[in-house]
């Protein structure tokens, strides 16, 4: 309830104050979006690297088997 009252007070201020408040709110929202995007890119990169490491490991095991069999 207190937060709603704070919002109403902020929105009832003059036009310049409303503009500054909205600009600040939008900037905060943009920062959150940027952080979420960075986290998502990091997760995707981690998954991609994990898949590559898995493939390398599988290839190394196959090479090791071929070496053992070719002795």
PDB file of C-alpha atoms in Angstrom:
ATOM      1  CA  UNK A   1       0.000   0.000   0.000  1.00  0.00           C
ATOM      2  CA  UNK A   2       2.857   2.377   0.836  1.00  0.00           C
ATOM      3  CA  UNK A   3       4.455   1.792  -2.552  1.00  0.00           C
ATOM      4  CA  UNK A   4       1.201   2.670  -4.307  1.00  0.00           C
ATOM      5  CA  UNK A   5       1.017   5.927  -2.367  1.00  0.00           C
ATOM      6  CA  UNK A   6       4.609   6.738  -3.285  1.00  0.00           C
ATOM      7  CA  UNK A   7       3.824   6.113  -6.936  1.00  0.00           C
ATOM      8  CA  UNK A   8       0.740   8.336  -6.795  1.00  0.00           C
ATOM      9  CA  UNK A   9       2.735  11.165  -5.214  1.00  0.00           C
ATOM     10  CA  UNK A  10       5.438  10.844  -7.838  1.00  0.00           C
ATOM     11  CA  UNK A  11       2.908  10.815 -10.664  1.00  0.00           C
ATOM     12  CA  UNK A  12       1.065  13.841  -9.309  1.00  0.00           C
ATOM     13  CA  UNK A  13       4.174  16.050  -9.348  1.00  0.00           C
ATOM     14  CA  UNK A  14       4.785  18.498 -12.113  1.00  0.00           C
ATOM     15  CA  UNK A  15       5.594  17.435 -15.649  1.00  0.00           C
ATOM     16  CA  UNK A  16       9.371  17.825 -15.317  1.00  0.00           C
ATOM     17  CA  UNK A  17       9.493  15.675 -12.193  1.00  0.00           C
ATOM     18  CA  UNK A  18       7.317  13.034 -13.880  1.00  0.00           C
ATOM     19  CA  UNK A  19       9.643  13.046 -16.862  1.00  0.00           C
ATOM     20  CA  UNK A  20      12.729  12.617 -14.664  1.00  0.00           C
ATOM     21  CA  UNK A  21      11.048   9.860 -12.667  1.00  0.00           C
ATOM     22  CA  UNK A  22       9.961   7.983 -15.785  1.00  0.00           C
ATOM     23  CA  UNK A  23      13.401   8.415 -17.357  1.00  0.00           C
ATOM     24  CA  UNK A  24      15.010   6.953 -14.247  1.00  0.00           C
ATOM     25  CA  UNK A  25      12.528   4.075 -14.149  1.00  0.00           C
ATOM     26  CA  UNK A  26      13.127   3.305 -17.820  1.00  0.00           C
ATOM     27  CA  UNK A  27      16.906   3.397 -17.326  1.00  0.00           C
ATOM     28  CA  UNK A  28      16.596   0.947 -14.434  1.00  0.00           C
ATOM     29  CA  UNK A  29      14.424  -1.313 -16.555  1.00  0.00           C
ATOM     30  CA  UNK A  30      16.974  -1.129 -19.385  1.00  0.00           C
ATOM     31  CA  UNK A  31      19.783  -2.124 -17.013  1.00  0.00           C
ATOM     32  CA  UNK A  32      17.786  -5.136 -15.851  1.00  0.00           C
ATOM     33  CA  UNK A  33      17.113  -6.140 -19.462  1.00  0.00           C
ATOM     34  CA  UNK A  34      20.794  -5.773 -20.349  1.00  0.00           C
ATOM     35  CA  UNK A  35      21.826  -7.950 -17.416  1.00  0.00           C
ATOM     36  CA  UNK A  36      19.276 -10.609 -18.345  1.00  0.00           C
ATOM     37  CA  UNK A  37      20.492 -10.591 -21.948  1.00  0.00           C
ATOM     38  CA  UNK A  38      24.096 -10.949 -20.802  1.00  0.00           C
ATOM     39  CA  UNK A  39      23.138 -13.848 -18.535  1.00  0.00           C
ATOM     40  CA  UNK A  40      21.292 -15.568 -21.381  1.00  0.00           C
ATOM     41  CA  UNK A  41      24.242 -15.112 -23.737  1.00  0.00           C
ATOM     42  CA  UNK A  42      26.544 -16.520 -21.052  1.00  0.00           C
ATOM     43  CA  UNK A  43      24.322 -19.551 -20.549  1.00  0.00           C
ATOM     44  CA  UNK A  44      24.141 -20.203 -24.290  1.00  0.00           C
ATOM     45  CA  UNK A  45      27.911 -19.865 -24.602  1.00  0.00           C
ATOM     46  CA  UNK A  46      28.406 -22.214 -21.661  1.00  0.00           C
ATOM     47  CA  UNK A  47      26.069 -24.784 -23.186  1.00  0.00           C
ATOM     48  CA  UNK A  48      27.847 -24.468 -26.545  1.00  0.00           C
ATOM     49  CA  UNK A  49      31.266 -24.924 -24.948  1.00  0.00           C
ATOM     50  CA  UNK A  50      29.946 -27.866 -22.929  1.00  0.00           C
ATOM     51  CA  UNK A  51      28.773 -29.551 -26.130  1.00  0.00           C
ATOM     52  CA  UNK A  52      32.148 -28.979 -27.765  1.00  0.00           C
ATOM     53  CA  UNK A  53      33.972 -30.419 -24.758  1.00  0.00           C
ATOM     54  CA  UNK A  54      31.673 -33.449 -24.826  1.00  0.00           C
ATOM     55  CA  UNK A  55      32.411 -33.993 -28.522  1.00  0.00           C
ATOM     56  CA  UNK A  56      36.157 -33.645 -27.944  1.00  0.00           C
ATOM     57  CA  UNK A  57      35.966 -36.161 -25.126  1.00  0.00           C
ATOM     58  CA  UNK A  58      34.069 -38.631 -27.324  1.00  0.00           C
ATOM     59  CA  UNK A  59      36.636 -38.232 -30.119  1.00  0.00           C
ATOM     60  CA  UNK A  60      39.510 -38.756 -27.687  1.00  0.00           C
ATOM     61  CA  UNK A  61      37.894 -41.991 -26.444  1.00  0.00           C
ATOM     62  CA  UNK A  62      37.428 -43.233 -30.025  1.00  0.00           C
ATOM     63  CA  UNK A  63      41.050 -42.403 -30.890  1.00  0.00           C
ATOM     64  CA  UNK A  64      42.203 -44.245 -27.771  1.00  0.00           C
ATOM     65  CA  UNK A  65      40.162 -47.322 -28.762  1.00  0.00           C
ATOM     66  CA  UNK A  66      41.564 -47.228 -32.291  1.00  0.00           C
ATOM     67  CA  UNK A  67      45.105 -47.053 -30.907  1.00  0.00           C
ATOM     68  CA  UNK A  68      44.447 -50.009 -28.614  1.00  0.00           C
ATOM     69  CA  UNK A  69      42.905 -52.066 -31.422  1.00  0.00           C
ATOM     70  CA  UNK A  70      45.699 -51.248 -33.886  1.00  0.00           C
ATOM     71  CA  UNK A  71      48.452 -52.586 -31.620  1.00  0.00           C
TER      72      UNK A  71
END
